[in-house]
Tab-separated table of C-alpha atoms in Angstrom:
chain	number	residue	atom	x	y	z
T	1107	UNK	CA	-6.539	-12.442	-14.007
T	1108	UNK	CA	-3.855	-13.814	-16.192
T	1109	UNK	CA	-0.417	-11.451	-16.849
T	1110	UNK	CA	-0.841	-11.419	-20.382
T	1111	UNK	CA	-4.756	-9.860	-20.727
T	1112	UNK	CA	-3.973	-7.274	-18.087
T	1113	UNK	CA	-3.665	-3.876	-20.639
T	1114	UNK	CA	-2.230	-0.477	-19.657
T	1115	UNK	CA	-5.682	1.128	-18.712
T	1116	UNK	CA	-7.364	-1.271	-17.663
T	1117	UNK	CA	-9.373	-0.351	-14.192
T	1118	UNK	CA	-11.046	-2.680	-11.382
T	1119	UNK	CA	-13.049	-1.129	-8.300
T	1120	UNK	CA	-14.402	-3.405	-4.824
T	1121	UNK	CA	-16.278	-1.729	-2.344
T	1122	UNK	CA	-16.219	-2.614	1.402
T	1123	UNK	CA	-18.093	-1.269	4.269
T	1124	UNK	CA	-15.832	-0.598	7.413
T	1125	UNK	CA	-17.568	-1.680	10.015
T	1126	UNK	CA	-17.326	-1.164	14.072
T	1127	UNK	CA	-16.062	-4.867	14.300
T	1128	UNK	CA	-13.150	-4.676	11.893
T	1129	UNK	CA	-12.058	-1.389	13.666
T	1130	UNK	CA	-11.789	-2.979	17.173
T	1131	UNK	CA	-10.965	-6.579	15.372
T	1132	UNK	CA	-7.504	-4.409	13.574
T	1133	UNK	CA	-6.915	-1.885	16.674
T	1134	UNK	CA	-6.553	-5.489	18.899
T	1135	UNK	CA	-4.501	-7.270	16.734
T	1136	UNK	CA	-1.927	-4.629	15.896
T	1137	UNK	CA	-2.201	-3.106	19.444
T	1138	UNK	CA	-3.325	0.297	18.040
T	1139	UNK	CA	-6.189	1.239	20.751
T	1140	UNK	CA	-6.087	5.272	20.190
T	1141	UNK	CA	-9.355	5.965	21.060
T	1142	UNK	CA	-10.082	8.195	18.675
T	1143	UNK	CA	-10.943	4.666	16.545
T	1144	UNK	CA	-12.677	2.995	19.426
T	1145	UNK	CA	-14.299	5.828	21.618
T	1146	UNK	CA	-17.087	7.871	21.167
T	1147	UNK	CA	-16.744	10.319	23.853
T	1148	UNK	CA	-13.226	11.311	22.726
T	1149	UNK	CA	-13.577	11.285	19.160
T	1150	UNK	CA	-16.250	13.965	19.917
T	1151	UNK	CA	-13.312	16.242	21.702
T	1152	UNK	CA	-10.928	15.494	18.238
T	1153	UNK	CA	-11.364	17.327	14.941
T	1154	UNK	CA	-12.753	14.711	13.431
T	1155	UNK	CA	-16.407	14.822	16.080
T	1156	UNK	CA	-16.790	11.412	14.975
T	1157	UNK	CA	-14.531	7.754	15.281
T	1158	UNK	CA	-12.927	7.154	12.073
T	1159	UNK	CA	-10.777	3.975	11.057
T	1160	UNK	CA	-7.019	3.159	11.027
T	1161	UNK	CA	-5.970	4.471	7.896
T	1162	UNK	CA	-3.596	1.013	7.985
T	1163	UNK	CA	-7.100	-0.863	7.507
T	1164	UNK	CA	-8.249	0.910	4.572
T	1165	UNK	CA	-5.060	0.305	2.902
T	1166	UNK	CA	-5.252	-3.370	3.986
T	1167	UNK	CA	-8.219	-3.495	1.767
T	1168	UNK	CA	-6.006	-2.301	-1.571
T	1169	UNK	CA	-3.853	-5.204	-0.375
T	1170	UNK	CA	-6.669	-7.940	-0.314
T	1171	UNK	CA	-8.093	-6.694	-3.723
T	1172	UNK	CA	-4.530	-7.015	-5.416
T	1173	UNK	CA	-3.769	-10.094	-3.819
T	1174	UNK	CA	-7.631	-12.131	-4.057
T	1175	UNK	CA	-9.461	-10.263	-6.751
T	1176	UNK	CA	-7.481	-8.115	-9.233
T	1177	UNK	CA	-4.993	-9.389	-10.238
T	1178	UNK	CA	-5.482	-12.263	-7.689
T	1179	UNK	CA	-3.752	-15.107	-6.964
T	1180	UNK	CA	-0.031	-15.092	-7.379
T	1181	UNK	CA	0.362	-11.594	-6.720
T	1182	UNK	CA	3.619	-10.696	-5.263
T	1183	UNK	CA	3.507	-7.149	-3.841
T	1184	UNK	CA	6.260	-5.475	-4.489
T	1185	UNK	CA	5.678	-1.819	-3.595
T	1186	UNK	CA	2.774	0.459	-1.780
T	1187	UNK	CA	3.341	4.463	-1.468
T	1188	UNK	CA	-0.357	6.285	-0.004
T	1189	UNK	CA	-1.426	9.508	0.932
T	1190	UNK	CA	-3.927	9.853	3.863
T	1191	UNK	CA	-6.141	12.855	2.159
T	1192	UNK	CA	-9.722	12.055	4.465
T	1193	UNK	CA	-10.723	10.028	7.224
T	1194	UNK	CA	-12.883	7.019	6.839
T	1195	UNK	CA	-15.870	6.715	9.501
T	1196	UNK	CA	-17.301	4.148	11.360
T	1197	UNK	CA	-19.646	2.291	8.784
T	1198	UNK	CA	-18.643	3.833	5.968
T	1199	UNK	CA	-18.779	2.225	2.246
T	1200	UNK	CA	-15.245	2.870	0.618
T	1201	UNK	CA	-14.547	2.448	-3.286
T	1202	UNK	CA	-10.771	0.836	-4.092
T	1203	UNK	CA	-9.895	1.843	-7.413
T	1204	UNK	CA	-6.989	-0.161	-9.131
T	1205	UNK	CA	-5.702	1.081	-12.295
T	1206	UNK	CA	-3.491	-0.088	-14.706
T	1207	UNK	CA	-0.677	2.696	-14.955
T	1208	UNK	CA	2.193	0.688	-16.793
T	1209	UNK	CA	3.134	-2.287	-17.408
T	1210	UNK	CA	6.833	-4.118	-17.719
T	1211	UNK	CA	6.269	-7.598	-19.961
T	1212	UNK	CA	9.469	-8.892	-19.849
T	1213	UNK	CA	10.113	-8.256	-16.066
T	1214	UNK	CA	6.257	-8.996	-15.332
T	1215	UNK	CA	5.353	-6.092	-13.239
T	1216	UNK	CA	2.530	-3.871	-13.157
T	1217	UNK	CA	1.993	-0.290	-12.217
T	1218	UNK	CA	-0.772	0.661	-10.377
T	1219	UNK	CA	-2.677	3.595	-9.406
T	1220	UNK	CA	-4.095	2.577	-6.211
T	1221	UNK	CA	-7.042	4.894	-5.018
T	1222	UNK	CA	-10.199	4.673	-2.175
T	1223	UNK	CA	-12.885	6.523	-2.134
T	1224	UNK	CA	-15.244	7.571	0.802
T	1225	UNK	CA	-18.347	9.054	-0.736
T	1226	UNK	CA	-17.016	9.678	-3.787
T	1227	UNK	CA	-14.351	11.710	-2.672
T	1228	UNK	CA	-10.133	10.144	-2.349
T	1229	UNK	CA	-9.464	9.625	1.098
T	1230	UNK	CA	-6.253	7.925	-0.042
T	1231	UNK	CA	-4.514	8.034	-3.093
T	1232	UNK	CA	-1.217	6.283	-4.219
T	1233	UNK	CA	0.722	3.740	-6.531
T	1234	UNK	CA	1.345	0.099	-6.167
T	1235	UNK	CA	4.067	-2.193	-7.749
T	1236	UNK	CA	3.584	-5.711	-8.325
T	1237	UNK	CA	4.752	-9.074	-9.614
T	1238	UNK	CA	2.958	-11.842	-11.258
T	1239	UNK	CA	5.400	-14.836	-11.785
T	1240	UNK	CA	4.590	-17.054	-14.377
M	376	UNK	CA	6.329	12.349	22.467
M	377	UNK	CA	6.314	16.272	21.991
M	378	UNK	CA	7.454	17.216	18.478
M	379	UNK	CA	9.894	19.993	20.359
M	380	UNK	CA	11.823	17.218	21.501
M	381	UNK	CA	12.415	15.379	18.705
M	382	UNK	CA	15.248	15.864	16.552
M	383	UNK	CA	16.686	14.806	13.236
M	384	UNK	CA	18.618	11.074	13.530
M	385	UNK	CA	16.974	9.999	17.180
M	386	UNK	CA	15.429	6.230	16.496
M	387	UNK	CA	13.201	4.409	18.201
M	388	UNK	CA	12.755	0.236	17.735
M	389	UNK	CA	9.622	-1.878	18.991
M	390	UNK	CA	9.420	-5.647	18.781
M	391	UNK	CA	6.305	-7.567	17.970
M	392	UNK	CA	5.136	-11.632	17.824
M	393	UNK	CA	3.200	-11.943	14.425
M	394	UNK	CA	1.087	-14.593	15.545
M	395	UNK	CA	-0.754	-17.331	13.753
M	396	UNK	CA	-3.975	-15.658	15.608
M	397	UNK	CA	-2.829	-12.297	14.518
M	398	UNK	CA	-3.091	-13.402	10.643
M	399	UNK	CA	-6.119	-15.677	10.647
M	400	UNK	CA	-7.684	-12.399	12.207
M	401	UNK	CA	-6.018	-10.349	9.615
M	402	UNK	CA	-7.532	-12.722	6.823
M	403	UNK	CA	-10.638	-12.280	8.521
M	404	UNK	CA	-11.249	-8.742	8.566
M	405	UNK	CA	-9.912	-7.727	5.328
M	406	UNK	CA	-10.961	-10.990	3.593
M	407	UNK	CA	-7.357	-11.758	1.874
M	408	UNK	CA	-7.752	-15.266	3.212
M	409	UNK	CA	-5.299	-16.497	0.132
M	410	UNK	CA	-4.226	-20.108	1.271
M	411	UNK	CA	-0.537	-18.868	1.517
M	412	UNK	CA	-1.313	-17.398	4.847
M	413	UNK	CA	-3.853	-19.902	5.974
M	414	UNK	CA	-3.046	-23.046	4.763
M	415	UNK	CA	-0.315	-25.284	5.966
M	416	UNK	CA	-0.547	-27.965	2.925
M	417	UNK	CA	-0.919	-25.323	0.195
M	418	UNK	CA	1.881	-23.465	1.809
M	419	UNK	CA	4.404	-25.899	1.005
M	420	UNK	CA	3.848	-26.020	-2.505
M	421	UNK	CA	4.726	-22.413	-2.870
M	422	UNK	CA	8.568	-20.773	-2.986
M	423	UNK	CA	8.125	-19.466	0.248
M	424	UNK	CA	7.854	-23.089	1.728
M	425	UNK	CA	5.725	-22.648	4.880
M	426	UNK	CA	3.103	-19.916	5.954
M	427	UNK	CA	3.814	-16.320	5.512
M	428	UNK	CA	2.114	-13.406	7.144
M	429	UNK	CA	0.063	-10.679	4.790
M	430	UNK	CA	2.338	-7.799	4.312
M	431	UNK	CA	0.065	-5.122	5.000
M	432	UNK	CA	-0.583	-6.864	8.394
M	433	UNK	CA	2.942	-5.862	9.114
M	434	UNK	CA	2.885	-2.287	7.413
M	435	UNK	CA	0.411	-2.235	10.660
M	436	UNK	CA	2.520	-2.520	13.171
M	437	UNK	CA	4.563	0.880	11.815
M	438	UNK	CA	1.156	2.033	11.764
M	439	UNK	CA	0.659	1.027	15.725
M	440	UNK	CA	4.146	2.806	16.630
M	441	UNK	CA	3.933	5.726	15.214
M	442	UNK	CA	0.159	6.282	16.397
M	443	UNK	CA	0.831	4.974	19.913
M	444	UNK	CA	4.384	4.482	21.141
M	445	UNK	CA	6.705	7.405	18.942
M	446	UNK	CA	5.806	10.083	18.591
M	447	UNK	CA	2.529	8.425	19.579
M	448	UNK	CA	-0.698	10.252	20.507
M	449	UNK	CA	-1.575	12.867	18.342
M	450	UNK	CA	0.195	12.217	15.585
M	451	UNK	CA	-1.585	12.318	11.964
M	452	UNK	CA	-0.412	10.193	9.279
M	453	UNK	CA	0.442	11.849	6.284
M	454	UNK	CA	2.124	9.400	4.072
M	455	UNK	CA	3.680	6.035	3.802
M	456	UNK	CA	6.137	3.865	0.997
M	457	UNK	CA	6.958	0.586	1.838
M	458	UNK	CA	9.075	-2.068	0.222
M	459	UNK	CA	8.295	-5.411	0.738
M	460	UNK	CA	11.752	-7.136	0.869
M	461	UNK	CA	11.765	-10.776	2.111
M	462	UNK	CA	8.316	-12.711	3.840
M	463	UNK	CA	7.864	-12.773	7.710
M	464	UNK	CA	6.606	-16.535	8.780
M	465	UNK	CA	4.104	-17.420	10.897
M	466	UNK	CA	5.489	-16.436	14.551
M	467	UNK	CA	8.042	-14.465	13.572
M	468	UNK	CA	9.278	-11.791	15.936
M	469	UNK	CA	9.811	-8.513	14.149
M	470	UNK	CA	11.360	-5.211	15.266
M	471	UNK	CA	10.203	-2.183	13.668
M	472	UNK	CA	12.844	0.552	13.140
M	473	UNK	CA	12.059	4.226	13.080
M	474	UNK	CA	14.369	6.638	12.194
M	475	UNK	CA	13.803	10.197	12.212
M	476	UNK	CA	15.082	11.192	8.802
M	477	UNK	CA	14.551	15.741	8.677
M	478	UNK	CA	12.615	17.989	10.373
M	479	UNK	CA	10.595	20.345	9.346
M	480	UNK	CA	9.681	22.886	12.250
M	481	UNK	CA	7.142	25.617	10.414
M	482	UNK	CA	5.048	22.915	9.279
M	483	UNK	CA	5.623	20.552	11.969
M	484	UNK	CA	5.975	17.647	9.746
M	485	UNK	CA	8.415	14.863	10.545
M	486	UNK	CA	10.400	12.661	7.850
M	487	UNK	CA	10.798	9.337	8.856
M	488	UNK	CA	12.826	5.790	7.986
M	489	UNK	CA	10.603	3.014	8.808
M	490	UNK	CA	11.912	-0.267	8.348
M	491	UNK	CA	11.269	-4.023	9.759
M	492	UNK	CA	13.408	-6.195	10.642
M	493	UNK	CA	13.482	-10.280	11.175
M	494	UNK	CA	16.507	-12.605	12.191
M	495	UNK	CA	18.574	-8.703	11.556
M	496	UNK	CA	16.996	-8.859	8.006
M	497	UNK	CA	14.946	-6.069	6.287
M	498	UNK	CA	11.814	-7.530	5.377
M	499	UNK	CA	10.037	-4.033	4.878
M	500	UNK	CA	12.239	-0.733	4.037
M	501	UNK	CA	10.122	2.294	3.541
M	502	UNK	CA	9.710	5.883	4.324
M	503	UNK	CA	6.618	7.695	5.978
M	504	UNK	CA	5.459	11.266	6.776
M	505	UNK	CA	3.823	12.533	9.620
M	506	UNK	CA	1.887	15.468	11.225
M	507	UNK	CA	2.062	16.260	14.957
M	508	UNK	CA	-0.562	19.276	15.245
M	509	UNK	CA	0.140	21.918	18.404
């Protein structure tokens, strides 16, 4: 979407399922093998009674909606604060919500409210800053 | 590492290869397969000149240290800011820094400096905040 007919306001949501594959697929690549993300029989001892995902992952998929889908191409990221509120589980459907919180014409930055949703409830919530050269 | 032990200014650094397999992985899972990161030819019509990992893919390996290596198991992330300062290339070697920042004992929450480094540069600069329950 083009710099100039993004408004303060304006709001654009992508779900994703996160599946059993992409949990094993992240925890190998980044080397992060707790097994409360990859085993079943622990997660059970753990709080949580059930594996949940790297909370790096979910964020990974605010990243991919700034940077292929809204704005999109030519994003620069700039800036990403989050809160971990909720775990995500195995095969759950999450919501990213992107909102339009400000935006800086001459410098070309936008302001974003940067939200996921598990079930309709935040499981993280936080602010992104980005760039859109011309 | 126990939470007891830690105290306010001890650091701890961890290297990683960000691999060409490591971001066409990356790409994968998430789906930000933007041709920056993928594409050799398209690369070199951008500023950055050749191919750059995804940011968040780095973010990760903060993610991995904290979860796994310091203070490692156990620990619940709470929070995380990052700055994304310069690109890391395709094969860079990256050291991620953190830096125990305050203390706070009642609540057993810890106050960190995370930062990544490549070539002695800060790519990433950012603060997180984490939970290391009894």
């Amino acid at each position: 979407m083009e710099f100039d007919e993004i408004e303060k306001g304006y709001s654009f949501n992508a779900t994703f399922l996160v599946s059993d594959e992409m949990i094993r697929d992240f925890a190998r690549i980044t080397g992060d093998n707790n097994p409360l993300h990859l085993d079943d029989e622990f997660a059970k001892t753990t709080q949580f009674k059930r594996r949940i995902a790297h909370g790096m992952l979910v964020v990974s998929l605010i990243s991919k909606v700034l940077g292929r889908d809204f704005p999109g191409a030519g994003t620069v990221y700039v800036s990403q604060f989050v809160k971990f509120r909720k775990p995500v589980y195995v095969g759950d459907t999450v919501e990213v919500q992107i909102t339009v919180k400000d935006k800086n014409k001459e410098k070309r930055r936008l302001f974003l409210i940067t939200n996921v949703l598990d079930n309709d409830q935040e499981v993280i919530t936080g602010e992104a800053e980005i760039y859109l050269p011309e």
